[in-house]
């Protein structure tokens, strides 16, 4: 059944891919954006999408001006990679979505799908703020004010993703035959998942929402398999046939570094989801796309 979705973060990488998939599935999309947001990720979807500028039009209007909203999908985030202060990260990842969920509750929206991270909450300001908002979501769900489905994302990757991300940095450095790629020892294990499989999880949860019991539910979104950072880098290096020198151990581990992050996908699989790409298959698609 076609739904009208209010989507945040549509101008970002994950949000733009999700917007395209929602539109292709027959849903309509109202995308929240800021005046300064670049629309380059949304170019192919622009003729079919409704844009709502949160700086020029009241947030509440997004729920009233375009017909009844069936669900909110919240993808907007600040990773803190551009030198943002803790308060700026909290504004983006905690204060803004709190205003959003307040408006959604006031408009009696039945469902809020939230994008969370699998990272330990005390690793950095980004992960702390994301966890704190998810806890607010649980609070509202327990009060039976809105159904809140929390997606804890592992390390997703795809063509056109943000160059500041580790995965993109490694792939592009290898493709460009950078003289040297400085890394940690790379013993920490991570769960890497191709972007199409992440998007498929959102669409499935939207479709199967009635099959999910309770007001609050949480799902890990990853491949379900973890490899070491070293294995990931060496696989990229091998597929690209790169001449870049891999300098493992050039950097120390971050304070509080998590040594294992791996999704438990059993709950998603029970709903009918499966990871459609191995790490090698996903990487080959990305590398071919960049070429």
CSV table of C-alpha atoms in Angstrom, one decimal:
chain,number,residue,atom,x,y,z
A,1,UNK,CA,0.0,0.0,0.0
A,2,UNK,CA,1.3,3.4,-0.9
A,3,UNK,CA,2.3,5.7,2.0
A,4,UNK,CA,3.3,9.3,2.4
A,5,UNK,CA,6.6,9.5,4.2
A,6,UNK,CA,8.2,12.5,5.9
A,7,UNK,CA,12.0,12.0,5.4
A,8,UNK,CA,14.9,13.8,7.1
A,9,UNK,CA,18.4,13.7,5.8
A,10,UNK,CA,17.2,13.2,2.2
A,11,UNK,CA,20.1,15.4,0.9
A,12,UNK,CA,22.6,13.1,2.5
A,13,UNK,CA,23.9,9.8,1.1
A,14,UNK,CA,21.7,7.3,3.0
A,15,UNK,CA,18.6,9.6,2.9
A,16,UNK,CA,18.9,10.2,-0.9
A,17,UNK,CA,19.2,6.5,-1.6
A,18,UNK,CA,16.2,5.8,0.6
A,19,UNK,CA,14.2,8.6,-1.0
A,20,UNK,CA,14.8,7.1,-4.5
A,21,UNK,CA,13.8,3.6,-3.3
A,22,UNK,CA,10.7,4.8,-1.5
A,23,UNK,CA,9.6,6.7,-4.7
A,24,UNK,CA,10.3,3.6,-6.9
A,25,UNK,CA,8.2,1.5,-4.5
A,26,UNK,CA,5.2,3.9,-5.1
A,27,UNK,CA,5.4,5.9,-1.9
A,28,UNK,CA,5.3,9.7,-1.9
A,29,UNK,CA,8.1,11.6,0.0
A,30,UNK,CA,8.1,14.9,1.8
A,31,UNK,CA,11.8,15.7,2.4
A,32,UNK,CA,12.9,18.2,5.1
A,33,UNK,CA,15.9,20.3,4.1
A,34,UNK,CA,17.9,23.3,5.1
A,35,UNK,CA,18.3,26.4,2.8
A,36,UNK,CA,22.0,25.6,2.5
A,37,UNK,CA,21.6,21.9,1.8
A,38,UNK,CA,23.2,20.7,-1.5
A,39,UNK,CA,20.7,18.8,-3.7
A,40,UNK,CA,23.4,16.9,-5.7
A,41,UNK,CA,22.5,13.5,-4.1
A,42,UNK,CA,18.8,14.1,-5.0
A,43,UNK,CA,19.1,15.1,-8.6
A,44,UNK,CA,17.4,12.0,-10.0
A,45,UNK,CA,14.5,12.2,-7.5
A,46,UNK,CA,13.8,15.9,-7.6
A,47,UNK,CA,10.9,15.9,-10.1
A,48,UNK,CA,9.1,13.3,-7.8
A,49,UNK,CA,9.8,14.7,-4.3
A,50,UNK,CA,8.3,17.4,-2.2
A,51,UNK,CA,10.9,19.6,-0.5
A,52,UNK,CA,10.1,21.4,2.8
A,53,UNK,CA,12.6,24.0,4.0
A,54,UNK,CA,12.7,23.9,7.8
A,55,UNK,CA,14.3,27.3,8.1
A,56,UNK,CA,11.6,29.1,6.1
A,57,UNK,CA,8.4,27.1,6.9
A,58,UNK,CA,7.4,25.9,10.4
A,59,UNK,CA,8.2,22.3,11.1
A,60,UNK,CA,4.5,21.6,12.0
A,61,UNK,CA,3.5,22.6,8.5
A,62,UNK,CA,5.4,19.6,7.1
A,63,UNK,CA,2.7,17.4,8.7
A,64,UNK,CA,-0.2,19.5,7.6
A,65,UNK,CA,0.5,21.0,4.1
A,66,UNK,CA,1.0,17.9,2.0
A,67,UNK,CA,-1.7,15.5,3.1
A,68,UNK,CA,-1.7,12.9,5.9
A,69,UNK,CA,1.8,11.6,6.8
A,70,UNK,CA,1.9,7.9,7.4
A,71,UNK,CA,5.4,7.7,8.9
A,72,UNK,CA,8.5,9.6,9.7
A,73,UNK,CA,11.9,8.2,8.6
A,74,UNK,CA,14.7,10.1,10.4
A,75,UNK,CA,18.1,9.9,8.6
A,76,UNK,CA,19.5,13.4,9.2
A,77,UNK,CA,22.7,13.4,11.3
A,78,UNK,CA,25.9,15.2,12.2
A,79,UNK,CA,28.9,12.9,12.4
A,80,UNK,CA,31.0,15.7,13.9
A,81,UNK,CA,33.6,15.2,11.1
A,82,UNK,CA,33.8,19.0,10.2
A,83,UNK,CA,35.0,20.3,13.6
A,84,UNK,CA,31.5,20.7,15.1
A,85,UNK,CA,31.3,21.4,18.9
A,86,UNK,CA,29.6,19.0,21.2
A,87,UNK,CA,26.6,21.4,21.5
A,88,UNK,CA,26.4,21.7,17.7
A,89,UNK,CA,26.3,17.9,17.4
A,90,UNK,CA,23.7,17.7,20.1
A,91,UNK,CA,21.6,20.3,18.3
A,92,UNK,CA,21.6,18.2,15.1
A,93,UNK,CA,21.3,14.7,16.6
A,94,UNK,CA,19.2,15.3,19.8
A,95,UNK,CA,17.4,18.7,19.9
A,96,UNK,CA,16.2,18.8,16.2
A,97,UNK,CA,14.8,15.2,16.3
A,98,UNK,CA,13.1,15.9,19.6
A,99,UNK,CA,11.3,18.8,18.0
A,100,UNK,CA,10.5,16.5,15.1
A,101,UNK,CA,9.0,13.8,17.2
A,102,UNK,CA,7.1,16.4,19.3
A,103,UNK,CA,5.5,17.6,16.0
A,104,UNK,CA,4.9,14.1,14.8
A,105,UNK,CA,3.1,13.2,18.1
A,106,UNK,CA,1.0,16.4,17.9
A,107,UNK,CA,0.0,15.4,14.3
A,108,UNK,CA,-0.8,11.9,15.5
A,109,UNK,CA,1.7,10.2,13.2
A,110,UNK,CA,1.6,6.5,13.9
A,111,UNK,CA,5.2,5.5,13.2
A,112,UNK,CA,8.7,6.9,13.6
A,113,UNK,CA,11.6,5.0,12.1
A,114,UNK,CA,14.9,6.2,13.5
A,115,UNK,CA,18.4,5.9,12.3
A,116,UNK,CA,20.8,5.0,15.1
A,117,UNK,CA,24.4,3.8,15.2
A,118,UNK,CA,25.9,0.5,16.4
A,119,UNK,CA,28.8,2.4,17.9
A,120,UNK,CA,29.3,2.5,21.6
A,121,UNK,CA,27.6,5.5,23.0
A,122,UNK,CA,30.7,6.9,24.8
A,123,UNK,CA,33.0,6.5,21.8
A,124,UNK,CA,32.3,10.1,20.6
A,125,UNK,CA,29.8,13.0,20.7
A,126,UNK,CA,28.0,11.6,17.6
A,127,UNK,CA,27.3,8.2,19.1
A,128,UNK,CA,26.3,9.6,22.5
A,129,UNK,CA,23.8,12.0,21.0
A,130,UNK,CA,22.3,9.3,18.7
A,131,UNK,CA,21.9,7.0,21.7
A,132,UNK,CA,20.3,9.7,23.8
A,133,UNK,CA,17.7,10.4,21.1
A,134,UNK,CA,16.9,6.7,20.8
A,135,UNK,CA,16.3,6.6,24.5
A,136,UNK,CA,13.9,9.5,24.1
A,137,UNK,CA,12.1,7.5,21.4
A,138,UNK,CA,11.8,4.6,23.9
A,139,UNK,CA,10.4,7.1,26.4
A,140,UNK,CA,7.6,8.3,24.0
A,141,UNK,CA,6.9,4.7,22.9
A,142,UNK,CA,6.4,3.6,26.5
A,143,UNK,CA,3.9,6.4,26.9
A,144,UNK,CA,2.1,5.0,23.8
A,145,UNK,CA,2.4,8.4,22.1
A,146,UNK,CA,4.1,7.0,18.9
A,147,UNK,CA,5.5,3.7,17.6
A,148,UNK,CA,9.2,4.0,17.5
A,149,UNK,CA,11.4,1.6,15.5
A,150,UNK,CA,15.1,2.1,16.0
A,151,UNK,CA,17.6,0.9,13.4
A,152,UNK,CA,21.2,0.5,14.7
A,153,UNK,CA,23.3,0.7,11.6
A,154,UNK,CA,26.7,-0.9,11.2
A,155,UNK,CA,29.3,0.4,8.7
A,156,UNK,CA,27.5,0.9,5.4
A,157,UNK,CA,29.2,1.8,2.1
A,158,UNK,CA,28.3,2.6,-1.5
A,159,UNK,CA,29.2,4.6,-4.6
A,160,UNK,CA,29.1,8.4,-3.9
A,161,UNK,CA,29.2,8.1,-0.1
A,162,UNK,CA,30.8,10.9,1.9
A,163,UNK,CA,34.6,11.1,1.3
A,164,UNK,CA,35.2,11.7,5.0
A,165,UNK,CA,34.0,8.2,5.8
A,166,UNK,CA,36.7,5.5,6.5
A,167,UNK,CA,35.3,3.1,3.8
A,168,UNK,CA,35.3,5.8,1.1
A,169,UNK,CA,38.7,7.1,2.1
A,170,UNK,CA,40.2,3.6,1.8
A,171,UNK,CA,38.6,2.8,-1.5
A,172,UNK,CA,39.5,6.1,-3.2
A,173,UNK,CA,43.1,6.1,-1.8
A,174,UNK,CA,43.6,2.6,-3.3
A,175,UNK,CA,42.0,3.6,-6.6
A,176,UNK,CA,44.2,6.7,-6.9
A,177,UNK,CA,47.3,4.7,-5.9
A,178,UNK,CA,48.1,7.0,-3.0
A,179,UNK,CA,51.8,6.8,-2.0
A,180,UNK,CA,50.8,5.6,1.5
A,181,UNK,CA,47.7,4.8,3.4
A,182,UNK,CA,48.3,5.2,7.2
A,183,UNK,CA,46.2,3.0,9.4
A,184,UNK,CA,45.9,1.5,12.9
A,185,UNK,CA,47.0,-2.1,13.3
A,186,UNK,CA,43.6,-2.9,12.1
A,187,UNK,CA,42.8,-5.7,14.5
A,188,UNK,CA,39.3,-4.3,15.4
A,189,UNK,CA,36.4,-6.2,13.8
A,190,UNK,CA,33.7,-4.4,11.9
A,191,UNK,CA,30.5,-5.4,10.2
A,192,UNK,CA,30.4,-3.8,6.7
A,193,UNK,CA,27.1,-3.7,4.7
A,194,UNK,CA,26.4,-2.5,1.2
A,195,UNK,CA,24.0,0.4,0.9
A,196,UNK,CA,21.3,-1.4,-1.1
A,197,UNK,CA,20.9,-3.9,1.8
A,198,UNK,CA,20.5,-1.1,4.3
A,199,UNK,CA,17.8,0.5,2.2
A,200,UNK,CA,16.0,-2.8,1.8
A,201,UNK,CA,15.8,-3.1,5.6
A,202,UNK,CA,14.0,0.3,5.9
A,203,UNK,CA,11.5,-0.6,3.2
A,204,UNK,CA,10.8,-4.0,4.8
A,205,UNK,CA,10.2,-2.5,8.3
A,206,UNK,CA,7.9,0.1,6.7
A,207,UNK,CA,6.0,-2.7,4.9
A,208,UNK,CA,6.0,-5.1,7.9
A,209,UNK,CA,5.2,-2.6,10.7
A,210,UNK,CA,2.0,-4.4,11.6
A,211,UNK,CA,4.0,-7.6,12.2
A,212,UNK,CA,6.2,-5.9,14.7
A,213,UNK,CA,4.8,-6.1,18.2
A,214,UNK,CA,4.9,-3.4,20.9
A,215,UNK,CA,5.4,0.3,20.7
A,216,UNK,CA,9.2,0.2,20.7
A,217,UNK,CA,11.3,-2.2,18.6
A,218,UNK,CA,15.0,-2.2,17.7
A,219,UNK,CA,16.8,-3.9,14.9
A,220,UNK,CA,20.5,-4.3,14.1
A,221,UNK,CA,21.3,-3.5,10.4
A,222,UNK,CA,24.5,-5.1,9.2
A,223,UNK,CA,25.7,-8.1,7.2
A,224,UNK,CA,25.8,-10.2,10.3
A,225,UNK,CA,29.5,-10.9,9.7
A,226,UNK,CA,32.5,-9.1,11.0
A,227,UNK,CA,36.0,-8.8,9.5
A,228,UNK,CA,39.1,-7.0,10.8
A,229,UNK,CA,39.8,-3.5,9.5
A,230,UNK,CA,43.0,-5.0,8.1
A,231,UNK,CA,41.1,-7.7,6.1
A,232,UNK,CA,38.8,-5.0,4.8
A,233,UNK,CA,41.7,-2.7,3.6
A,234,UNK,CA,43.6,-5.6,2.1
A,235,UNK,CA,40.5,-6.8,0.2
A,236,UNK,CA,40.0,-3.3,-1.3
A,237,UNK,CA,43.8,-3.2,-2.1
A,238,UNK,CA,43.6,-6.5,-3.8
A,239,UNK,CA,40.4,-5.8,-5.9
A,240,UNK,CA,41.7,-2.4,-7.0
A,241,UNK,CA,45.2,-3.8,-7.7
A,242,UNK,CA,46.4,-0.8,-5.9
A,243,UNK,CA,50.1,0.2,-5.6
A,244,UNK,CA,49.4,2.2,-2.4
A,245,UNK,CA,51.6,1.3,0.5
A,246,UNK,CA,49.5,0.0,3.5
A,247,UNK,CA,51.1,1.3,6.7
A,248,UNK,CA,49.4,-0.7,9.5
A,249,UNK,CA,50.3,0.6,12.9
A,250,UNK,CA,51.0,4.2,11.8
A,251,UNK,CA,48.2,5.4,14.1
A,252,UNK,CA,47.2,4.3,17.6
A,253,UNK,CA,43.8,3.1,18.4
A,254,UNK,CA,41.3,5.7,19.5
A,255,UNK,CA,40.7,5.9,23.3
A,256,UNK,CA,37.8,3.6,24.1
A,257,UNK,CA,38.1,1.8,20.7
A,258,UNK,CA,35.5,-0.9,20.2
A,259,UNK,CA,37.3,-4.1,19.1
A,260,UNK,CA,34.2,-5.9,17.9
A,261,UNK,CA,31.0,-4.6,16.3
A,262,UNK,CA,28.7,-7.1,14.6
A,263,UNK,CA,25.0,-7.0,13.9
A,264,UNK,CA,22.6,-9.7,15.1
A,265,UNK,CA,20.2,-9.8,12.1
A,266,UNK,CA,18.0,-12.6,13.4
A,267,UNK,CA,15.0,-10.3,14.0
A,268,UNK,CA,15.3,-8.7,10.6
A,269,UNK,CA,15.6,-12.1,8.9
A,270,UNK,CA,12.4,-13.4,10.6
A,271,UNK,CA,10.6,-10.5,8.9
A,272,UNK,CA,12.0,-11.7,5.5
A,273,UNK,CA,15.1,-9.6,5.1
A,274,UNK,CA,18.4,-11.0,4.0
A,275,UNK,CA,21.8,-9.5,3.2
A,276,UNK,CA,21.9,-9.7,-0.6
A,277,UNK,CA,25.6,-8.8,-1.1
A,278,UNK,CA,28.8,-10.3,0.4
A,279,UNK,CA,31.5,-7.8,1.3
A,280,UNK,CA,33.5,-8.6,-1.8
A,281,UNK,CA,30.4,-8.3,-4.1
A,282,UNK,CA,29.5,-4.9,-2.6
A,283,UNK,CA,33.1,-3.6,-2.9
A,284,UNK,CA,33.3,-4.7,-6.5
A,285,UNK,CA,30.1,-2.7,-7.3
A,286,UNK,CA,31.5,0.4,-5.5
A,287,UNK,CA,34.9,0.2,-7.1
A,288,UNK,CA,33.4,-0.4,-10.6
A,289,UNK,CA,31.0,2.6,-9.9
A,290,UNK,CA,34.0,4.9,-9.1
A,291,UNK,CA,35.9,3.8,-12.1
